[in-house]
Coordinates of C-alpha atoms in Angstrom, one line a residue:
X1 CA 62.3 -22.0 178.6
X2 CA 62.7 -25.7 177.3
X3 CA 60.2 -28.3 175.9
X4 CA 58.2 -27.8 173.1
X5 CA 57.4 -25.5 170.8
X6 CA 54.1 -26.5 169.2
X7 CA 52.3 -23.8 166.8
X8 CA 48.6 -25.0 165.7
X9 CA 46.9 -22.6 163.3
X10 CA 43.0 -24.1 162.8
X11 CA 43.0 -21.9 159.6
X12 CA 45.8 -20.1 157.1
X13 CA 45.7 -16.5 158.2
X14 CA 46.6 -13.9 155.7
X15 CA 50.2 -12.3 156.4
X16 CA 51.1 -9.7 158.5
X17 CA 53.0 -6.4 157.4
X18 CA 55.8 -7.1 159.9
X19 CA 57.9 -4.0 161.1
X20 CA 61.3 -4.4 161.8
X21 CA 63.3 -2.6 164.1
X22 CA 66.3 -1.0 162.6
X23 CA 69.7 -0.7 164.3
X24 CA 69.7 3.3 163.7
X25 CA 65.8 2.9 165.2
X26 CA 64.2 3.7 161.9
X27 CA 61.3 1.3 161.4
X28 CA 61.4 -0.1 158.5
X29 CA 58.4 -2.0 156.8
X30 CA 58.4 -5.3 155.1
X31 CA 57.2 -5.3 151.8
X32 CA 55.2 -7.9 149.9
X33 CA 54.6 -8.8 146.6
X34 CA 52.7 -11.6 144.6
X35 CA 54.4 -12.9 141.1
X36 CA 52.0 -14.4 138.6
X37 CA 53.3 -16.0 135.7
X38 CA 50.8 -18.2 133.7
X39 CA 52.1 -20.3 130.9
X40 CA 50.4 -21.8 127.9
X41 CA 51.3 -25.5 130.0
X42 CA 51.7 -24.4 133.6
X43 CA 51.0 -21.3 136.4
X44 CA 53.7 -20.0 139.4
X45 CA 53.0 -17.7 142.1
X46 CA 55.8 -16.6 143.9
X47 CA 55.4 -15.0 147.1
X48 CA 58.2 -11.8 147.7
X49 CA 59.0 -10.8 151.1
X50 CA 61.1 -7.3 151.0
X51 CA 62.4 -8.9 147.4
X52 CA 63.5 -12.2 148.7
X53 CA 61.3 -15.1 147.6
X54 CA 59.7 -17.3 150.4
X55 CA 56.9 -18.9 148.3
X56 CA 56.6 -20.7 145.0
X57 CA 53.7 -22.8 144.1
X58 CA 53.9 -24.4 140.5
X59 CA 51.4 -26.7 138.7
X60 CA 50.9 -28.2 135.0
X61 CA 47.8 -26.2 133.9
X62 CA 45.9 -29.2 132.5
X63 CA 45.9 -30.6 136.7
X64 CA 43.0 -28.9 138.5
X65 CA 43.8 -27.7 142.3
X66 CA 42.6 -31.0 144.1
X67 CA 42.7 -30.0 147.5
X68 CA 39.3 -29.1 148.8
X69 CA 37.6 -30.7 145.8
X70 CA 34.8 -32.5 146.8
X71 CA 33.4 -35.7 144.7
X72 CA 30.2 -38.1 144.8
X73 CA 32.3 -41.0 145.2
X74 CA 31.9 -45.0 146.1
X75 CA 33.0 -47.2 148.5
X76 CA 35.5 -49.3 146.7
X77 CA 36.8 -51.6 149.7
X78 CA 36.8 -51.7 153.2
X79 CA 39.9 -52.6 155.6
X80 CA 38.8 -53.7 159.1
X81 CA 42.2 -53.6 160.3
X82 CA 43.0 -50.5 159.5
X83 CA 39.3 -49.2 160.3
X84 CA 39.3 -47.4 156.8
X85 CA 38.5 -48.3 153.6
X86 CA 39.2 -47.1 150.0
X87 CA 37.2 -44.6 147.8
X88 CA 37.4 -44.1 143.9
X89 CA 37.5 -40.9 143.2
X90 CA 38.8 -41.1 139.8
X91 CA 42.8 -41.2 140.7
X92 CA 44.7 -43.4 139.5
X93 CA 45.4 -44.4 143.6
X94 CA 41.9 -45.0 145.9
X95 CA 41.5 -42.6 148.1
X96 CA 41.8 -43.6 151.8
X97 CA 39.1 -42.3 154.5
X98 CA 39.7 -43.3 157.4
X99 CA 36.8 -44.1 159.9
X100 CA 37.6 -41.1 162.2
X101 CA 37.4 -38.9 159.3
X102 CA 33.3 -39.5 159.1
X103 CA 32.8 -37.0 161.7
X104 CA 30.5 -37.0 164.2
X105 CA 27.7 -36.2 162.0
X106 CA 28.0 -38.6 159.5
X107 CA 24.7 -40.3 160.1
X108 CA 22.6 -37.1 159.9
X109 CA 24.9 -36.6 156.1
X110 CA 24.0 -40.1 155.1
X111 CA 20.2 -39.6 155.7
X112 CA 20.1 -36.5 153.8
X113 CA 21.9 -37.1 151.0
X114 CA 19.6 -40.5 151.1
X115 CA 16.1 -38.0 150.8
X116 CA 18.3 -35.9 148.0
X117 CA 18.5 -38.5 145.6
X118 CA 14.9 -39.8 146.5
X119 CA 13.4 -36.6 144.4
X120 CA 15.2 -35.2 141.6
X121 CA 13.5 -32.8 140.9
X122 CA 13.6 -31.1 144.2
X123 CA 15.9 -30.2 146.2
X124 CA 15.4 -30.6 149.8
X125 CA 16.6 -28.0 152.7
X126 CA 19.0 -29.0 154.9
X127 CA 17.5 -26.4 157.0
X128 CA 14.3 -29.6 157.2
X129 CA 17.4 -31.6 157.3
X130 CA 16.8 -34.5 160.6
X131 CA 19.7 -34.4 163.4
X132 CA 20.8 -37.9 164.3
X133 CA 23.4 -39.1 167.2
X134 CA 26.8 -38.3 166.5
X135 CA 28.9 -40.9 165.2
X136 CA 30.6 -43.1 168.1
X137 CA 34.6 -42.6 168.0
X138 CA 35.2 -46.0 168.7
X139 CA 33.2 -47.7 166.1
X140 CA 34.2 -50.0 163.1
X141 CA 33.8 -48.8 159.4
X142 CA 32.3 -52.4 158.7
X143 CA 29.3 -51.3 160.8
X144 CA 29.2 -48.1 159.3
X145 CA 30.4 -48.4 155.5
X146 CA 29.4 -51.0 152.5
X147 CA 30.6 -51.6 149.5
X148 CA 29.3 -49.5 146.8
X149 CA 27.8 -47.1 149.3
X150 CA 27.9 -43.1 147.7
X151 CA 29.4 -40.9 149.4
X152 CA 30.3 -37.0 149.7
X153 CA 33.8 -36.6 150.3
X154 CA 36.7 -33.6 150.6
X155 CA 40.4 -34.1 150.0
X156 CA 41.9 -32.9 152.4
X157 CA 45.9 -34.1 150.9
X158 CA 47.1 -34.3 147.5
X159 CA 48.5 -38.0 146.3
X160 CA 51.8 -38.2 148.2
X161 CA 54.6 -40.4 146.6
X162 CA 53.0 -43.9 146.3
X163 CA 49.8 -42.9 148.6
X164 CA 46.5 -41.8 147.1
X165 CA 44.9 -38.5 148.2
X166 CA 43.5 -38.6 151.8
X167 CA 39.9 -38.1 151.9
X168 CA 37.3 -36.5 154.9
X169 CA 33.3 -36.7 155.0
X170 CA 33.3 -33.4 157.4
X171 CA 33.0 -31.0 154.4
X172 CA 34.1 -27.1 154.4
X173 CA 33.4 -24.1 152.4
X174 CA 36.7 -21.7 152.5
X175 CA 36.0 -18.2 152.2
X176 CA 38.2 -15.1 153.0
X177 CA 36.4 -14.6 156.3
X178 CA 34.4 -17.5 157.1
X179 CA 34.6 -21.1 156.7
X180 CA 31.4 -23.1 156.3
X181 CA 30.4 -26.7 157.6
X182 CA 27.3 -27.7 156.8
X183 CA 25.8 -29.7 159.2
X184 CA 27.9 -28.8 161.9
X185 CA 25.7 -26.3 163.6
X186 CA 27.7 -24.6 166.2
X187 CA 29.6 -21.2 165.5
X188 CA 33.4 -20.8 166.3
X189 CA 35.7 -17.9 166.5
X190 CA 39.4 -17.8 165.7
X191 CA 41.8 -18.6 169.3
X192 CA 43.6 -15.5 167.2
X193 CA 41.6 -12.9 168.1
X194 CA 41.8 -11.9 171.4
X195 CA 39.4 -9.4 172.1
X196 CA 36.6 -11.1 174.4
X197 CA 34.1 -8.6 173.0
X198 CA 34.7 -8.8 169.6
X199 CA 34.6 -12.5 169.9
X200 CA 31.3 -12.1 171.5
X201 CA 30.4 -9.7 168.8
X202 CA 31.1 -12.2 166.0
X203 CA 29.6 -14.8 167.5
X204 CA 26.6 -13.6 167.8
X205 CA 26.4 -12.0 164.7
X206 CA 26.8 -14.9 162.8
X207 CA 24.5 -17.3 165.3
X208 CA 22.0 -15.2 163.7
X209 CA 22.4 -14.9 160.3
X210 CA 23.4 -18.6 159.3
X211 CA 20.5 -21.0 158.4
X212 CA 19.6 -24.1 161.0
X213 CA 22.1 -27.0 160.8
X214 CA 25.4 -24.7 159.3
X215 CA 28.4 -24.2 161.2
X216 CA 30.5 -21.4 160.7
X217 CA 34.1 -21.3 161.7
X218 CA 35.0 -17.2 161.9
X219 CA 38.5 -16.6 161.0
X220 CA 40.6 -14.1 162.0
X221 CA 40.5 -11.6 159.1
X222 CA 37.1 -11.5 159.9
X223 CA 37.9 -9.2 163.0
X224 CA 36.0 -5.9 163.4
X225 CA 34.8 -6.4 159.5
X226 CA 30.9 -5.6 159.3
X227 CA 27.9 -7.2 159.0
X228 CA 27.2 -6.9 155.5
X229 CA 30.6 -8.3 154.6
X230 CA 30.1 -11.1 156.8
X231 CA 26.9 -11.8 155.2
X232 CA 27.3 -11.6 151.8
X233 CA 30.3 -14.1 152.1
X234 CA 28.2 -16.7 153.6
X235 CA 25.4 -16.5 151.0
X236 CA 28.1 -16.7 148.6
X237 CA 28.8 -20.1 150.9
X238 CA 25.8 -21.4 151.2
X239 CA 25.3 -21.0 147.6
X240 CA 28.1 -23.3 146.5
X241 CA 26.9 -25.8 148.8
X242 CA 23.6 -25.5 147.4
X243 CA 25.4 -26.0 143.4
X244 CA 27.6 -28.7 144.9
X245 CA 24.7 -31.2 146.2
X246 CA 22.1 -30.0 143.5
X247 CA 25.1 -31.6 141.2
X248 CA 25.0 -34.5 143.7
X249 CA 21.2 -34.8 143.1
X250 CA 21.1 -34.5 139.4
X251 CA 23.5 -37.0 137.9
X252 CA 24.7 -40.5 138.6
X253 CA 27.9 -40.8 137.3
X254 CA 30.0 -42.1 140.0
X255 CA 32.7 -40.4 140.9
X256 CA 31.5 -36.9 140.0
X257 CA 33.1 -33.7 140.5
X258 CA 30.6 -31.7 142.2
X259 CA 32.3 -28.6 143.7
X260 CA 36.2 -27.4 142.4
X261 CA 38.0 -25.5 144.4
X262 CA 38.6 -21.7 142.9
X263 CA 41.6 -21.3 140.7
X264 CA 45.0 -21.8 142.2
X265 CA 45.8 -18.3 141.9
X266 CA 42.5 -17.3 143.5
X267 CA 43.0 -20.0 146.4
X268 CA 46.4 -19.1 147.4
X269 CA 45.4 -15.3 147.3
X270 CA 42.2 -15.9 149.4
X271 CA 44.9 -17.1 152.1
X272 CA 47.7 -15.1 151.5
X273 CA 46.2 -11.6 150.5
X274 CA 46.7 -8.7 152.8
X275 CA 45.3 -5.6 151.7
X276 CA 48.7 -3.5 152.6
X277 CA 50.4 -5.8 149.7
X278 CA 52.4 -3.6 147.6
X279 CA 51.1 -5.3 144.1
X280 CA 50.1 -8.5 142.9
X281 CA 51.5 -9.1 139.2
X282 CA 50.0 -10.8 136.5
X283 CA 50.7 -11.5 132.9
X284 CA 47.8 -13.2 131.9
X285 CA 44.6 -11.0 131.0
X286 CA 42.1 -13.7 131.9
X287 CA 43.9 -14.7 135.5
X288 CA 44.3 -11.1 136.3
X289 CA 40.7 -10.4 135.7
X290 CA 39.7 -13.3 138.2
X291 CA 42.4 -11.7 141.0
X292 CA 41.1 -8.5 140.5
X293 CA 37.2 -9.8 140.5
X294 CA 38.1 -11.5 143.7
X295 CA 40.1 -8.1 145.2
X296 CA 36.9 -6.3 144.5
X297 CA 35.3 -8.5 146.7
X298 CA 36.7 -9.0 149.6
X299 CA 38.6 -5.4 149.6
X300 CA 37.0 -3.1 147.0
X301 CA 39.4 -0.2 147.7
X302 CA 42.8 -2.1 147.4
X303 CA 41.7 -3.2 143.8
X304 CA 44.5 -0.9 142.1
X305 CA 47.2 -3.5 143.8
X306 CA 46.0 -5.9 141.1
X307 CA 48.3 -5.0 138.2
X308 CA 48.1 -6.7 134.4
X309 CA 52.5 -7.0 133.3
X310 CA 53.0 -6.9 129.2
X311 CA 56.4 -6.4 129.1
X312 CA 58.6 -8.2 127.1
X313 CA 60.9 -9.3 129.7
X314 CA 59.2 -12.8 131.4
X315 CA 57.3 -11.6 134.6
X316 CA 59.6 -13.7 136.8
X317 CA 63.0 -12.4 135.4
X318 CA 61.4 -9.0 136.2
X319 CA 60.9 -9.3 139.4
X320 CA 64.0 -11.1 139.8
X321 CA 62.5 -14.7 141.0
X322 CA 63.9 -16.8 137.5
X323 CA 67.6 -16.4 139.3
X324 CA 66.0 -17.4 143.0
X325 CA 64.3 -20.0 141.9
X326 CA 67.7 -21.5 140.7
X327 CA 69.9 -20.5 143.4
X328 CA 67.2 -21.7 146.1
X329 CA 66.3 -24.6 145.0
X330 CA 68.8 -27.7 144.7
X331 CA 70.5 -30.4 147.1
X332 CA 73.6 -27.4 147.9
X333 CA 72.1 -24.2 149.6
X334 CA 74.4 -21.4 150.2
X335 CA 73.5 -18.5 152.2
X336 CA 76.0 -15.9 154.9
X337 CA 79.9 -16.2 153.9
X338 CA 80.1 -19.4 152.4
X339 CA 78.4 -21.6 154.8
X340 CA 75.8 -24.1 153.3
X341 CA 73.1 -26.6 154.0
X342 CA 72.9 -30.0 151.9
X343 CA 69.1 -30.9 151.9
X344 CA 68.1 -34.7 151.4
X345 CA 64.9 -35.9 150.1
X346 CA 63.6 -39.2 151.7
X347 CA 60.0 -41.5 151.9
X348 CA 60.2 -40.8 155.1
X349 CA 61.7 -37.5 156.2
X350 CA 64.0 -35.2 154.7
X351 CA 67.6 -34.5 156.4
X352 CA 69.3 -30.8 156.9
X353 CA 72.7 -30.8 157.2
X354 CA 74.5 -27.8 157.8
X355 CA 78.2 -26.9 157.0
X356 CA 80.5 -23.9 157.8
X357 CA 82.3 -24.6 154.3
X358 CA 84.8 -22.0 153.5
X359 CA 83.6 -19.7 155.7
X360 CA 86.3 -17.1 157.3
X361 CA 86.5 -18.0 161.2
X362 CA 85.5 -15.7 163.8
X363 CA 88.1 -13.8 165.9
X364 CA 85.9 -15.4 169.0
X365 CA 86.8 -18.4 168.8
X366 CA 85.1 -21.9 167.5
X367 CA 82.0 -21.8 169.9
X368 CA 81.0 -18.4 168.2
X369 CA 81.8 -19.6 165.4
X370 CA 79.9 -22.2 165.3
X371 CA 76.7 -20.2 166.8
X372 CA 76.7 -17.7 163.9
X373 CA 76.6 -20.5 161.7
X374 CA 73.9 -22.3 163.0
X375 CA 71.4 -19.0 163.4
X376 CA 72.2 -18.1 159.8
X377 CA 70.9 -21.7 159.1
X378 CA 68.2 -21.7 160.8
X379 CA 67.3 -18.2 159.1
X380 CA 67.6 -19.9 155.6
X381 CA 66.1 -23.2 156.9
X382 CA 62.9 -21.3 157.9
X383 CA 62.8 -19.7 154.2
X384 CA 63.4 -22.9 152.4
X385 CA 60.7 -25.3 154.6
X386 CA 57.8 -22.6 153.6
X387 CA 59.4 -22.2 149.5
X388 CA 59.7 -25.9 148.9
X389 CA 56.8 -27.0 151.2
X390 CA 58.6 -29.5 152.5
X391 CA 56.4 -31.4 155.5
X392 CA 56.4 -34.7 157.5
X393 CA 59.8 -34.7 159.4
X394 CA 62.3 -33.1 159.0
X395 CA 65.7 -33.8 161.0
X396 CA 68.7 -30.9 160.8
X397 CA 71.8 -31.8 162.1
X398 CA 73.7 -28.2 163.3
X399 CA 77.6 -27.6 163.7
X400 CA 77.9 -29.2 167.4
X401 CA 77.4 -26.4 170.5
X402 CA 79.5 -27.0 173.7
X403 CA 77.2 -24.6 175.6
X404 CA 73.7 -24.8 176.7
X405 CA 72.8 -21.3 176.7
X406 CA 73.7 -21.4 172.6
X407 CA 71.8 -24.6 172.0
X408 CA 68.4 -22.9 173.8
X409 CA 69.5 -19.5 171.7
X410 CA 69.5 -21.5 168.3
X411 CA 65.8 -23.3 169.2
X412 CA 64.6 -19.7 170.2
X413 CA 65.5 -18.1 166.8
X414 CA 64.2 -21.6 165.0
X415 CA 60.5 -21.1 166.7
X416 CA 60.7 -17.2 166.1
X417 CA 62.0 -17.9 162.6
X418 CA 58.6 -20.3 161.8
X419 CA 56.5 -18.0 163.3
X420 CA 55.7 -16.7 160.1
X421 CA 55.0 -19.9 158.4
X422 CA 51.1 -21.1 157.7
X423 CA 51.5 -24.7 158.2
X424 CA 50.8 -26.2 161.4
X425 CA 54.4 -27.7 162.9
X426 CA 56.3 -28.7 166.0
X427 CA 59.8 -28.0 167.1
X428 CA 62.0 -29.9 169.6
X429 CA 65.0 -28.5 171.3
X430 CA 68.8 -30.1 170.4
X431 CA 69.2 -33.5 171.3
X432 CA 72.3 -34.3 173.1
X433 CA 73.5 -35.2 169.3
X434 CA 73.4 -31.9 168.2
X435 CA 70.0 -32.9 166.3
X436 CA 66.7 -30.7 165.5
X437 CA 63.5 -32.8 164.5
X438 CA 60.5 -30.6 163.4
X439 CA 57.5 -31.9 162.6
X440 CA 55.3 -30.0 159.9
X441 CA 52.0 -30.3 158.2
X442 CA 51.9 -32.1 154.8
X443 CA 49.1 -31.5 152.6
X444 CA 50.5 -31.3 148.9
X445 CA 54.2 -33.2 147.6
X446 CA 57.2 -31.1 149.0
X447 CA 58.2 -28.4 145.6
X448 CA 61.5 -29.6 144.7
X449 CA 62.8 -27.8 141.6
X450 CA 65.4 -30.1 139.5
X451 CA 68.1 -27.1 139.3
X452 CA 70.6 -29.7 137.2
X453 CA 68.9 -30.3 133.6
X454 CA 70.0 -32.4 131.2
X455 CA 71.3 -30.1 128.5
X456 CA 68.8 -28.5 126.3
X457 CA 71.8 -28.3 123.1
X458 CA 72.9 -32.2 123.1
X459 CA 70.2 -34.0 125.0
X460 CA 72.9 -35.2 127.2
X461 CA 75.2 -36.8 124.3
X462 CA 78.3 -34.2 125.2
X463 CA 78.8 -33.0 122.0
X464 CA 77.4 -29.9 120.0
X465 CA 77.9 -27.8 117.0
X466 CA 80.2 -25.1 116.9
X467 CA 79.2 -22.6 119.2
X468 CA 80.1 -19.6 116.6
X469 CA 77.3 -21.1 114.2
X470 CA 74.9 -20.9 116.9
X471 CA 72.9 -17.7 115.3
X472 CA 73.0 -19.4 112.4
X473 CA 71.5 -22.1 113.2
X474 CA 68.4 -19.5 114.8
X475 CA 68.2 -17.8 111.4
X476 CA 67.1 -21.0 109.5
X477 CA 65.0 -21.2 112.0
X478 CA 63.6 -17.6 111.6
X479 CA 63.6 -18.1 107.7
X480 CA 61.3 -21.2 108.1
X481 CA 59.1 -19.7 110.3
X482 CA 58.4 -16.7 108.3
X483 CA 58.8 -18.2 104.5
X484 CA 57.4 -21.9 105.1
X485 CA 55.2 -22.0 108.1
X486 CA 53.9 -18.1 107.6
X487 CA 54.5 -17.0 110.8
X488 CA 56.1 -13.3 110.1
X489 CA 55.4 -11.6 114.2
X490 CA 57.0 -13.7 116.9
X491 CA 59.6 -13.4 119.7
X492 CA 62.9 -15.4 120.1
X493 CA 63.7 -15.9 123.6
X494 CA 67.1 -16.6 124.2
X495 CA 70.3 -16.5 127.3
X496 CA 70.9 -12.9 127.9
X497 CA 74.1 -13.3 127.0
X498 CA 72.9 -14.3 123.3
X499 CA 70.7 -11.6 123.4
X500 CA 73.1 -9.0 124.3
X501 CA 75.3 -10.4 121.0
X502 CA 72.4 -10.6 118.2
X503 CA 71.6 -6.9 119.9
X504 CA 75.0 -5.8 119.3
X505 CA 75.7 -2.7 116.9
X506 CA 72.9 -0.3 116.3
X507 CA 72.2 -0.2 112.9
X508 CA 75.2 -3.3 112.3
X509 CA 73.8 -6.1 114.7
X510 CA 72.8 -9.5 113.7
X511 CA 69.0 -8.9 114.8
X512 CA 68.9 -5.6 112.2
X513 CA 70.2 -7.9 109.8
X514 CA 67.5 -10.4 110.7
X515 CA 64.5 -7.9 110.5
X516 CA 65.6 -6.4 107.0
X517 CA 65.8 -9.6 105.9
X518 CA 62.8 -11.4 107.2
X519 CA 60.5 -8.2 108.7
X520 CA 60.2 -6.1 111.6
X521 CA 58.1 -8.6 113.2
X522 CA 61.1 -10.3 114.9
X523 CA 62.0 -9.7 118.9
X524 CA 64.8 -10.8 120.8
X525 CA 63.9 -11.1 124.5
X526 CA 66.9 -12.4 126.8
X527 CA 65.1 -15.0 129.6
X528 CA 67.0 -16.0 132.5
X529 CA 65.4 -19.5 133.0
X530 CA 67.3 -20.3 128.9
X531 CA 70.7 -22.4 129.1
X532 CA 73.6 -20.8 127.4
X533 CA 72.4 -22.7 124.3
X534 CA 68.9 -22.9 124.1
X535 CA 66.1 -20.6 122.6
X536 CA 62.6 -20.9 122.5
X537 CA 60.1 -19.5 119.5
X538 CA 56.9 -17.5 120.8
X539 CA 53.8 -16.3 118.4
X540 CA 52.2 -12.6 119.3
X541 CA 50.1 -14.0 121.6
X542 CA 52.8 -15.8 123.5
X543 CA 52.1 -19.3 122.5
X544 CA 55.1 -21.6 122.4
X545 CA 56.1 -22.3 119.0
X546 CA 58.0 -25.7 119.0
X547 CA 61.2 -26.0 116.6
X548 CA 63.3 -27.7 118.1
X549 CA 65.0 -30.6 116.5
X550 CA 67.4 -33.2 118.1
X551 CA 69.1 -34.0 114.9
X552 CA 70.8 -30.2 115.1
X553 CA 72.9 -31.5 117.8
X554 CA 74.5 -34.6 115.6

């Protein structure tokens, strides 16, 4: 079969437990597992798939989760010609809303959020709420918008490169089951699940619980779950709708903030989480208490998945992601027997191209060759466009195929391959160039992880001390820390390496020295993600202690 392979998922479906068949028939399941590591400056989740990573989200802890914020903004400028205009939203780019991104019931919206802010000190019902005409699709935002006009908008994309985040007036509540759209007032069920009856089933069950002008869009975890789940998470719905335009109604600061989306760890969870995980991992008491909170909810007897880490070790070199993160990420990606792709980062696309390398050639010739190559690239490629996020287009340019039947194999195992992956996306078959374009949905900027630091010992001047006087240069750190600054319990996180020589010796090794000298409050903990050269000073409750000085290099 040739053409198109188009995947379009309305919603992010929580992962399967896939089973794979194994040559001596043993099935043999896939295992998953959810990495937490929160940092005094910055959180990562990484998502494990039978050990390998496939997911890694990272974000500066001071930048709140934008997507599916919604704000109580103002027209700042319209554009006729692009039939959009620009909405301040507190970025340091406008937002753009185009006029299609209204929706149709943007005139009913406007009218009540017009008899909100005429009494504030009550809040009317949306349930009393006036239906008006749906907005025509070919109209002009100069007959619909002003300048200055509030509004209640969503993001919907993250600020992209140079563009400003992309903004929608059709607003949605996410839960685990259900999706709310206030004003919408129709009920739809997942295309995913299949069963007529249970689509039936859902529909009505929900046609009768939600109030008069909500819609409800049921997703597919919500198959064969009960009533009083369903309805519990849609009072839980309605009720941050209600919070988000009582905010609306009570102050007048424009833009406002009035509904955040939950945590990131919380909001990738609600669409990842499968209840057959094997454990979600946290190292942060306060995070894992919101994970846990939220397991409770939504699946009260998986709640013992949810496990608090406090060992000394960082969570990530643990589980082993510290050393996948650096071998994943980069412009060179190795993978099967030396072949390699070289990924290129572009405004417009990004560019795949994949190489054979060193690679030992098959005994069947250059054709077969050629084809194992190319399906162990399009294994990896699969991995790497769901770990780094990477969306628009992207264009791969495989080892050249003489024969058709291995051109239509390779798209085959591409479309299987992506299968798993949440985003919507198209696939085309090989043009006669040898080229694959894929198309794939963009929401956030694509997680590129800068593999090649400058180093950490010379700030990039070539030259450092001896590396012999290297633990001598930590123990004037350690003997300021404890005798002038006061600080007598910390931990030294150094290159494993390092650690293994201060650790060397029982009763003769540099750290015993160190402790009988300046107390048995010092640890060593080797940390994968530490240069050869590099250390980093951490108090007892794991805050980062900064003494590092660029005049030790000179």
């Amino acid at each position: 079969m040739k053409g198109v392979c188009r995947v379009i998922n309305i919603e992010k479906p929580a992962h399967p437990f896939s089973l794979k068949q194994h040559s001596s028939d043993h099935l043999i399941i896939m295992t998953s597992e959810v990495i937490i590591d929160v940092q005094p400056k910055e959180i990562s989740i990484a998502l494990l798939e039978d050990k390998s990573l496939v997911e890694y989200q990272n974000e500066p802890r001071s930048v709140s989760f934008s997507v599916g914020n919604i704000y109580a903004a103002k027209v700042k400028k319209l554009m006729p010609g692009l039939n959009a205009c620009f909405v301040d939203v507190g970025y340091e780019r406008d937002a753009f809303l185009h006029y299609l991104d209204l929706g149709a019931q943007f005139s009913s919206y406007e009218k009540y959020l017009k008899q909100v802010q005429s009494d504030r000190k009550k809040l009317y019902p949306i349930s009393k709420a006036t239906r008006l005409p749906d907005l025509q699709k070919e109209g002009s935002v100069q007959n619909t918008l002003k300048v200055g006009q509030e509004v209640l908008v969503q993001i919907v994309k993250e600020p992209i490169s140079t563009k400003g985040p992309r903004l929608t007036c059709e607003l949605s509540f996410a839960g685990r089951y259900l999706v709310l759209m206030p004003f919408y007032d129709k009920v739809s069920v997942s295309t995913k699940i299949k069963k007529g009856e249970e689509r039936t089933r859902l529909k009505q069950l929900i046609q009768s619980i939600k109030p008069k002008n909500m819609g409800v869009i049921v997703r597919t975890s919500a198959e064969g779950k009960r009533v009083a789940e369903l309805d519990n998470e849609l009072k839980t719905l309605i009720k941050k709708w209600d919070d988000a335009i009582t905010k609306f109604q009570k102050t007048t600061e424009r833009p406002q903030l009035v509904c955040e989306e939950t945590s990131r760890a919380v909001a990738m969870l609600r669409d990842l989480f499968n209840p057959t995980y094997d454990g979600i991992h946290i190292n942060d008491h306060a995070i894992y208490e919101q994970v846990r909170e939220y397991v409770k909810m939504i699946a009260p007897e998986k709640a013992e998945i949810v496990k608090f880490y406090n060992g000394q070790v960082p969570i990530f070199d643990n589980f082993n992601v510290t050393k996948q993160i650096k071998s994943a990420f980069g412009k060179t990606v190795n993978y099967k027997h030396g072949a390699y792709m070289i990924i290129e980062h572009t405004e417009a696309l990004h560019v795949v191209d994949v190489n054979s390398g060193n690679r030992t050639r098959s005994g069947n010739g250059q054709e077969a060759n050629a084809l194992e190559v190319n399906l162990g690239a399009a294994d990896e490629l699969a991995r790497q466009l769901r770990l780094r996020d990477m969306g628009g287009i992207i264009v791969v340019d495989f080892i050249d195929m003489n024969l058709a039947e291995d051109r239509q194999l390779l798209y085959e195992r591409m479309c299987k391959n992506m299968q798993k992956d949440r985003a919507r996306h198209n696939i085309l078959p090989l043009s006669k160039f040898g080229l694959m374009q894929i198309t794939r949905q963009r929401v956030r900027p694509a997680m590129d992880v800068n593999v090649e630091e400058t180093c950490p010992t010379c700030f990039g001047k070539g030259t450092i001390k001896s590396s012999i006087l290297f633990t001598d240069q930590l123990e004037s750190k350690i003997n300021r820390l404890v005798n002038k600054i006061g600080i007598k319990t910390f931990s030294l996180h150094v290159h494993p390496y390092v650690a293994a020589y201060i650790n060397k010796g029982l009763f003769r090794s540099i750290k015993r020295q160190w402790q009988m000298k300046y107390g048995f409050g010092i640890k060593i903990i080797p940390s994968e993600k530490l240069a050869f050269l590099q250390y980093e000073f951490y108090d007892k409750d794991r805050n980062f202690i900064d003494m590092k000085e660029e005049i030790e290099t000179k």
